PDB file of C-alpha atoms in Angstrom:
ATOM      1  CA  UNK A   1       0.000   0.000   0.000  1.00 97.00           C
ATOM      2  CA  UNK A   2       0.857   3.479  -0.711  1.00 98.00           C
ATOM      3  CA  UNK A   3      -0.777   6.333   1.102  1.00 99.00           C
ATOM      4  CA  UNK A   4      -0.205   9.913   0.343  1.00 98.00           C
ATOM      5  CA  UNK A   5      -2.042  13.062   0.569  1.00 98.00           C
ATOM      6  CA  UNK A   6      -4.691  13.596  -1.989  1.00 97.00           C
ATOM      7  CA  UNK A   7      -3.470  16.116  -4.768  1.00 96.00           C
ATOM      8  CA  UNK A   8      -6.860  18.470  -5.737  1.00 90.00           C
ATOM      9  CA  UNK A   9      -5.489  20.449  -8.493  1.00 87.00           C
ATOM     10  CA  UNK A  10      -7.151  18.085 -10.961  1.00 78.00           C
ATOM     11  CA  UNK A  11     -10.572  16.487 -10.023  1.00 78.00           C
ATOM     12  CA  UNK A  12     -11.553  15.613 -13.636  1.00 78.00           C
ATOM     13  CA  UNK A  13     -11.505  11.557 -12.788  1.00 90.00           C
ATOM     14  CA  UNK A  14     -11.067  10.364  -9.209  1.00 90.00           C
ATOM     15  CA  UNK A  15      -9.664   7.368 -10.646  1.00 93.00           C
ATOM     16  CA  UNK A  16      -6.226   8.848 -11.480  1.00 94.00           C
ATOM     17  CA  UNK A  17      -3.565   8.820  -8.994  1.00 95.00           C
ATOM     18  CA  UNK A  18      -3.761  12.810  -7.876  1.00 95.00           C
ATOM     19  CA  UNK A  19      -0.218  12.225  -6.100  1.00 96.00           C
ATOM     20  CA  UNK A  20       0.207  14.717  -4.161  1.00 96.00           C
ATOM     21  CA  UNK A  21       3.975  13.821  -3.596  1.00 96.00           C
ATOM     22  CA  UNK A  22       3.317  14.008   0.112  1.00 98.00           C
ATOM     23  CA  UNK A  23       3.784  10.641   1.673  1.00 98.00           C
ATOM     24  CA  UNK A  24       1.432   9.623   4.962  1.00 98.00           C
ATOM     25  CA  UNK A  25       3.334   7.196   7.270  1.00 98.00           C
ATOM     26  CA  UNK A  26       1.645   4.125   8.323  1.00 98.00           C
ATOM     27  CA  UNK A  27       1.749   5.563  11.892  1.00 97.00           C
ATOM     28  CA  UNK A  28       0.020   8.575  10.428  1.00 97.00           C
ATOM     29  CA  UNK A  29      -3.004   5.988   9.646  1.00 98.00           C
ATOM     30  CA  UNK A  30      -2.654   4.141  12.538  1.00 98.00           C
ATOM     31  CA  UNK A  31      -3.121   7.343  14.232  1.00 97.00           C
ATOM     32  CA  UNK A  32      -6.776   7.455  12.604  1.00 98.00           C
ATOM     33  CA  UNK A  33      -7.189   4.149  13.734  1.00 98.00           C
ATOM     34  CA  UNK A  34      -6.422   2.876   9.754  1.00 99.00           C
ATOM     35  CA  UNK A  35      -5.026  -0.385   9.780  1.00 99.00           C
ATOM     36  CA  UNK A  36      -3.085  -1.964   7.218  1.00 99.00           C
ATOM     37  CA  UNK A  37      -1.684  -5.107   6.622  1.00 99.00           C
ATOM     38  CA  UNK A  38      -0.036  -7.398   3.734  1.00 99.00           C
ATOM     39  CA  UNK A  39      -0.725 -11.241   3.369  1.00 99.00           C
ATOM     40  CA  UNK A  40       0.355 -13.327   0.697  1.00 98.00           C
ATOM     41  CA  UNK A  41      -1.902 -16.135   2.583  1.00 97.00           C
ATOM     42  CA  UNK A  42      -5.061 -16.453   3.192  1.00 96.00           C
ATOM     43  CA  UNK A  43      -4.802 -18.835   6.213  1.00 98.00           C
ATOM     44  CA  UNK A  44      -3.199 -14.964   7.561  1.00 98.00           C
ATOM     45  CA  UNK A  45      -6.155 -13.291   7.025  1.00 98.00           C
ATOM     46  CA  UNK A  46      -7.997 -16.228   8.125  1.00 98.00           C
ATOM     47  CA  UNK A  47      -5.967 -15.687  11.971  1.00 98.00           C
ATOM     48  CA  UNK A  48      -6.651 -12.190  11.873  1.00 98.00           C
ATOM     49  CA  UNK A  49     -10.446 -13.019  10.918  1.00 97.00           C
ATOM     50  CA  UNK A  50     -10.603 -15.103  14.206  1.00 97.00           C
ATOM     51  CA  UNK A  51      -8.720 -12.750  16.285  1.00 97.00           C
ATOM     52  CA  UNK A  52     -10.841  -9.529  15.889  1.00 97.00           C
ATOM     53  CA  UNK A  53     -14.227 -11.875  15.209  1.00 96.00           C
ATOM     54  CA  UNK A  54     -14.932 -11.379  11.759  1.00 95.00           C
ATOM     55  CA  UNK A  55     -17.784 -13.995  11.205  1.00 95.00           C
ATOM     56  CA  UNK A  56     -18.726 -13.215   7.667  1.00 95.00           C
ATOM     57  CA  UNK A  57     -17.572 -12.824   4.779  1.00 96.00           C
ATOM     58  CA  UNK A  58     -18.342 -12.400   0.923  1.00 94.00           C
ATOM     59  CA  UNK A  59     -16.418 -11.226  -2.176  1.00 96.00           C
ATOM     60  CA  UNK A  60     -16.829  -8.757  -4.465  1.00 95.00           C
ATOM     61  CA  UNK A  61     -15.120  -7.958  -7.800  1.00 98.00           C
ATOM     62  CA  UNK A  62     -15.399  -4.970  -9.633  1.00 98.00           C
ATOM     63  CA  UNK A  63     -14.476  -4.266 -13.734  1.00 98.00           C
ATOM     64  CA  UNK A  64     -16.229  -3.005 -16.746  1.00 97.00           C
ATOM     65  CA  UNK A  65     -17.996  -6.109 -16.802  1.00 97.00           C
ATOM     66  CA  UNK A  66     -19.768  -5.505 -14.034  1.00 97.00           C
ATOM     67  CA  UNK A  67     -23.313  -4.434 -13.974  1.00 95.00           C
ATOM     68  CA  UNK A  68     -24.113  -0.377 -13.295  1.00 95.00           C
ATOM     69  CA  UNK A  69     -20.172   0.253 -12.756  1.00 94.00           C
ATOM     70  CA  UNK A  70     -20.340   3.748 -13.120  1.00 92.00           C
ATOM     71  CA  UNK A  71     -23.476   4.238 -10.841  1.00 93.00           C
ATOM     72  CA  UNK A  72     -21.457   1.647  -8.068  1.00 92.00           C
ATOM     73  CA  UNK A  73     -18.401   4.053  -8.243  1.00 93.00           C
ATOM     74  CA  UNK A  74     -20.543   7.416  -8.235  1.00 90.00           C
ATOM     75  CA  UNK A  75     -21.875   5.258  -5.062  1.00 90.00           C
ATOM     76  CA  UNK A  76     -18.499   4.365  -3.793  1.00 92.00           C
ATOM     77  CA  UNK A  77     -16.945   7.779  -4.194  1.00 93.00           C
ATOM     78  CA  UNK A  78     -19.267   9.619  -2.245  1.00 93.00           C
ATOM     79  CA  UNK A  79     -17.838  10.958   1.205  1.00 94.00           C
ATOM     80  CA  UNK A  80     -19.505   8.495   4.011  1.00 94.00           C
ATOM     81  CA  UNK A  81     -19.027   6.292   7.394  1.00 94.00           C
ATOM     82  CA  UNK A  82     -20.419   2.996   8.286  1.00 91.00           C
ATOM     83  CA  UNK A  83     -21.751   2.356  12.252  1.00 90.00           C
ATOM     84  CA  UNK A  84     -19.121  -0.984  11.501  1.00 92.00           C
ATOM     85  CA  UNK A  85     -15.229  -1.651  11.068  1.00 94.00           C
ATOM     86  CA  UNK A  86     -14.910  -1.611   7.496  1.00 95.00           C
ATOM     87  CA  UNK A  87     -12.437  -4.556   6.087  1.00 97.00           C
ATOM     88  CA  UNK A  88     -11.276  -5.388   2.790  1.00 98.00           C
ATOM     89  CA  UNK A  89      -8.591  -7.605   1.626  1.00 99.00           C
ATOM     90  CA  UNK A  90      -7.234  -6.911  -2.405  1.00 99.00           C
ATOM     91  CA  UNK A  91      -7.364 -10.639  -3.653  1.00 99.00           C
ATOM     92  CA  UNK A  92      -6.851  -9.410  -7.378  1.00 99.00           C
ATOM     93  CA  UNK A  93      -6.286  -5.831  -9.234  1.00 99.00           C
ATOM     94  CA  UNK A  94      -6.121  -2.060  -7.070  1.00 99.00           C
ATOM     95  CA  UNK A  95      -8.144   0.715  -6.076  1.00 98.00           C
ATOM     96  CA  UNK A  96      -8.068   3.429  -3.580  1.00 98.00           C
ATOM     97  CA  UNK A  97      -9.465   3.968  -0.040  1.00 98.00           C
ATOM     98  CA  UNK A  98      -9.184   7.643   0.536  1.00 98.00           C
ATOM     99  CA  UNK A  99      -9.810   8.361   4.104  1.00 98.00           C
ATOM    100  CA  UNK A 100      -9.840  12.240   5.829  1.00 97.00           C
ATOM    101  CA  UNK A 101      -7.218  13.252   7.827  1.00 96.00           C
ATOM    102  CA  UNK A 102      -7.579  15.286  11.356  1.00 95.00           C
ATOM    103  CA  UNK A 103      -7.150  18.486   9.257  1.00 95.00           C
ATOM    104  CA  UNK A 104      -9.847  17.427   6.807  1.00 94.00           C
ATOM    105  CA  UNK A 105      -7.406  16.697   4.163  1.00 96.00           C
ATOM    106  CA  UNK A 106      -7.973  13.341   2.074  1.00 97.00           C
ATOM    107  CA  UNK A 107      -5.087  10.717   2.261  1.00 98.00           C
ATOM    108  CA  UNK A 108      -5.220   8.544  -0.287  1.00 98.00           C
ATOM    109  CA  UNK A 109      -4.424   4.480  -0.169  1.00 99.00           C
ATOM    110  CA  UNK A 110      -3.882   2.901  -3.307  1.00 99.00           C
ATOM    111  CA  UNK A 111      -3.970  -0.767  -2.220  1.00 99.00           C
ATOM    112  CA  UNK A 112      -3.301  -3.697  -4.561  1.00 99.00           C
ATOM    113  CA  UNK A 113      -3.280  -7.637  -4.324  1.00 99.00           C
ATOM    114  CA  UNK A 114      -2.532  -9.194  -0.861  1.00 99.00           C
ATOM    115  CA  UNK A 115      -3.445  -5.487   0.888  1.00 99.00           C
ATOM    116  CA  UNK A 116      -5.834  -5.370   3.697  1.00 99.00           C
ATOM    117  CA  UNK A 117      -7.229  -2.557   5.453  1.00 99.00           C
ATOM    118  CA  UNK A 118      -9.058  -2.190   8.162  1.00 99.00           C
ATOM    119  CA  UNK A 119     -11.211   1.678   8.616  1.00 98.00           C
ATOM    120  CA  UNK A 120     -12.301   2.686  12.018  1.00 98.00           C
ATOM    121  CA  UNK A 121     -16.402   2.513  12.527  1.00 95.00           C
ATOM    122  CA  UNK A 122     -17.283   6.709  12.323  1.00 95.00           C
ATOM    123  CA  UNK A 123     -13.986   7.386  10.002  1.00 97.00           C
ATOM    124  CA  UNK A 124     -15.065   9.414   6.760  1.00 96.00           C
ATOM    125  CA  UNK A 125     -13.921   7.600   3.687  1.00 97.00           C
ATOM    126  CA  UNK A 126     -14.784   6.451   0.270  1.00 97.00           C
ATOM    127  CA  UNK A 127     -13.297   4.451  -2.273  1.00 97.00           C
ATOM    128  CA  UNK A 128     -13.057   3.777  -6.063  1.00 97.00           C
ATOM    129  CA  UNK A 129     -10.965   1.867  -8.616  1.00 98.00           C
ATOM    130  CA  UNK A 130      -7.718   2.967 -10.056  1.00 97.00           C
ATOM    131  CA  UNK A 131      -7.230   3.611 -13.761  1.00 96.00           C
ATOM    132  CA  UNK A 132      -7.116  -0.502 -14.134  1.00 97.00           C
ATOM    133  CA  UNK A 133     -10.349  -0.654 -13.738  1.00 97.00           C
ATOM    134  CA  UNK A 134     -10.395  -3.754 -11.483  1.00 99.00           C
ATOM    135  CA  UNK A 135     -10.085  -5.178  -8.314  1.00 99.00           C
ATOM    136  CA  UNK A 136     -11.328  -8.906  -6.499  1.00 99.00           C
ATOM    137  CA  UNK A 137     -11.853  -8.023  -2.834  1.00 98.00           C
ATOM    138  CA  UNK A 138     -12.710 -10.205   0.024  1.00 98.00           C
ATOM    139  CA  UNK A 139     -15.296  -7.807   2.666  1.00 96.00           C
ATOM    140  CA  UNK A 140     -14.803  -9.606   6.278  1.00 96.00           C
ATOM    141  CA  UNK A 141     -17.737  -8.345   8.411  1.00 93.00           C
ATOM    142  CA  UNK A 142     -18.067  -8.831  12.515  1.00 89.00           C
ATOM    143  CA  UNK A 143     -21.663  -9.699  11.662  1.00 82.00           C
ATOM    144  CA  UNK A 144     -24.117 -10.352   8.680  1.00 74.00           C
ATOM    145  CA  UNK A 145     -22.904  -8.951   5.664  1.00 66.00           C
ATOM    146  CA  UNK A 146     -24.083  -5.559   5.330  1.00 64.00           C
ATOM    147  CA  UNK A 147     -23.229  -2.420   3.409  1.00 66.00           C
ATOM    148  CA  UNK A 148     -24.577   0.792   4.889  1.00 77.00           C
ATOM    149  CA  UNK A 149     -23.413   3.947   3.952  1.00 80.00           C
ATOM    150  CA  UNK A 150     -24.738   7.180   5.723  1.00 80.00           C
ATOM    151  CA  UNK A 151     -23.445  10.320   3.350  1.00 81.00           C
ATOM    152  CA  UNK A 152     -21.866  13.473   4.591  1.00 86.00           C
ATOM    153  CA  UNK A 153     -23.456  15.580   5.778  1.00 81.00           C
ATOM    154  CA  UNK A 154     -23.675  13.227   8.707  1.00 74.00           C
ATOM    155  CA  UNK A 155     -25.655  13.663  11.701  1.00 72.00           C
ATOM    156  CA  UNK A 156     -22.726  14.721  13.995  1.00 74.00           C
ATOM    157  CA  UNK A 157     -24.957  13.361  17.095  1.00 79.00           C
ATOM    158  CA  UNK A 158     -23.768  10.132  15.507  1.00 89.00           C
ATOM    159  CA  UNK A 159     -22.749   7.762  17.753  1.00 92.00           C
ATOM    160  CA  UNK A 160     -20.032   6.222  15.868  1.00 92.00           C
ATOM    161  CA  UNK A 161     -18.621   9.055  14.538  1.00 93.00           C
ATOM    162  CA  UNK A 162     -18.923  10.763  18.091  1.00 93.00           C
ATOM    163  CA  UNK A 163     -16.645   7.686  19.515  1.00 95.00           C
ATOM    164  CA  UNK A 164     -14.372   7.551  16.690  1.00 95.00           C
ATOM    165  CA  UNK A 165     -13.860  11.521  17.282  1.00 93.00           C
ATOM    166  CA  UNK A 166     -12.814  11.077  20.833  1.00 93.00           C
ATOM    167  CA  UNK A 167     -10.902   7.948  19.988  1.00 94.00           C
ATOM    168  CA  UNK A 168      -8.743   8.950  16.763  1.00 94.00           C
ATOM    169  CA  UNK A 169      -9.106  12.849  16.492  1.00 91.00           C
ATOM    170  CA  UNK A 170      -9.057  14.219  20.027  1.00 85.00           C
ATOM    171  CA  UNK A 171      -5.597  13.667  20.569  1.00 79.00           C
ATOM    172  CA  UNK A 172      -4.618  14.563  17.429  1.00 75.00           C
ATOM    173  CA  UNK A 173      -3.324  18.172  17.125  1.00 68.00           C
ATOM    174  CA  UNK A 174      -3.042  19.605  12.995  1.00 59.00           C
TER     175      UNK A 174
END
């Protein structure tokens, strides 16, 4: 994985790279409670699975085959949180999580095959394909499989993105 922050000179395609040239440290994620990891295996994710009790799981592969593409990635690209952990291990092909800093800023993660990343429940984020055009995912979920995005503007009452304020952000200083 390589994260950087999110160059937005150009917005004409979110599926270019928009390299800032300004690399984010894995601590910097961390720091946002981003996790990232790299497994060749599965029997690795598998462990990790097990150890934070992911249940569920299900697959999902993206390219131009796939039907409504654009209206998924007009879906996917739109600024959101989930009341979960969201978890996604790059089986096949690349993409981009981009996830917002303390200062509001977007960090981009391009992640290709054998990635995994794990975002925070509350953590504003959204995601699309790279100029490839194609990625094979594996979603792990704590419980059923379940995709529920609430949009910015969110309700900032929200409880998730309340704890994942004082959590992550509140001891941040930008």
């Amino acid at each position: 994985m390589k994260a950087y922050i999110y160059d937005e000179e150009d917005l004409s395609d979110y599926q270019n790279n928009h390299d800032s040239g300004i690399a984010v440290s894995e601590k910097n994620l961390n720091d946002l409670g981003v996790l990232y990891f790299n497994y060749s295996d599965l029997k690795d994710v598998d462990s990790l699975a097990k150890e934070r009790n992911y249940r569920n799981r299900d697959q999902i592969v993206l390219n131009p085959q796939t039907e409504n593409l654009k209206q998924k990635l007009d879906m996917f690209i739109k600024e959101h949180i989930h009341e979960d952990e969201e978890i996604r291990y790059i089986i096949d092909g690349s993409g981009f999580f981009d996830v917002r800093s303390a200062d509001e800023k977007w960090i981009r993660c391009k992640v290709e095959k054998n990635d995994l990343l794990i975002l925070p429940s509350g953590i504003f984020h959204r995601f699309t394909l790279d100029s490839t055009n194609y990625v094979k995912a594996l979603r792990l979920f704590q419980d059923e499989p379940k995709w529920v995005a609430l949009n910015r503007p969110v309700d900032l009452s929200n409880q998730y993105r309340k704890q994942y304020e004082q959590k992550y952000l509140s001891s941040i200083t930008v």
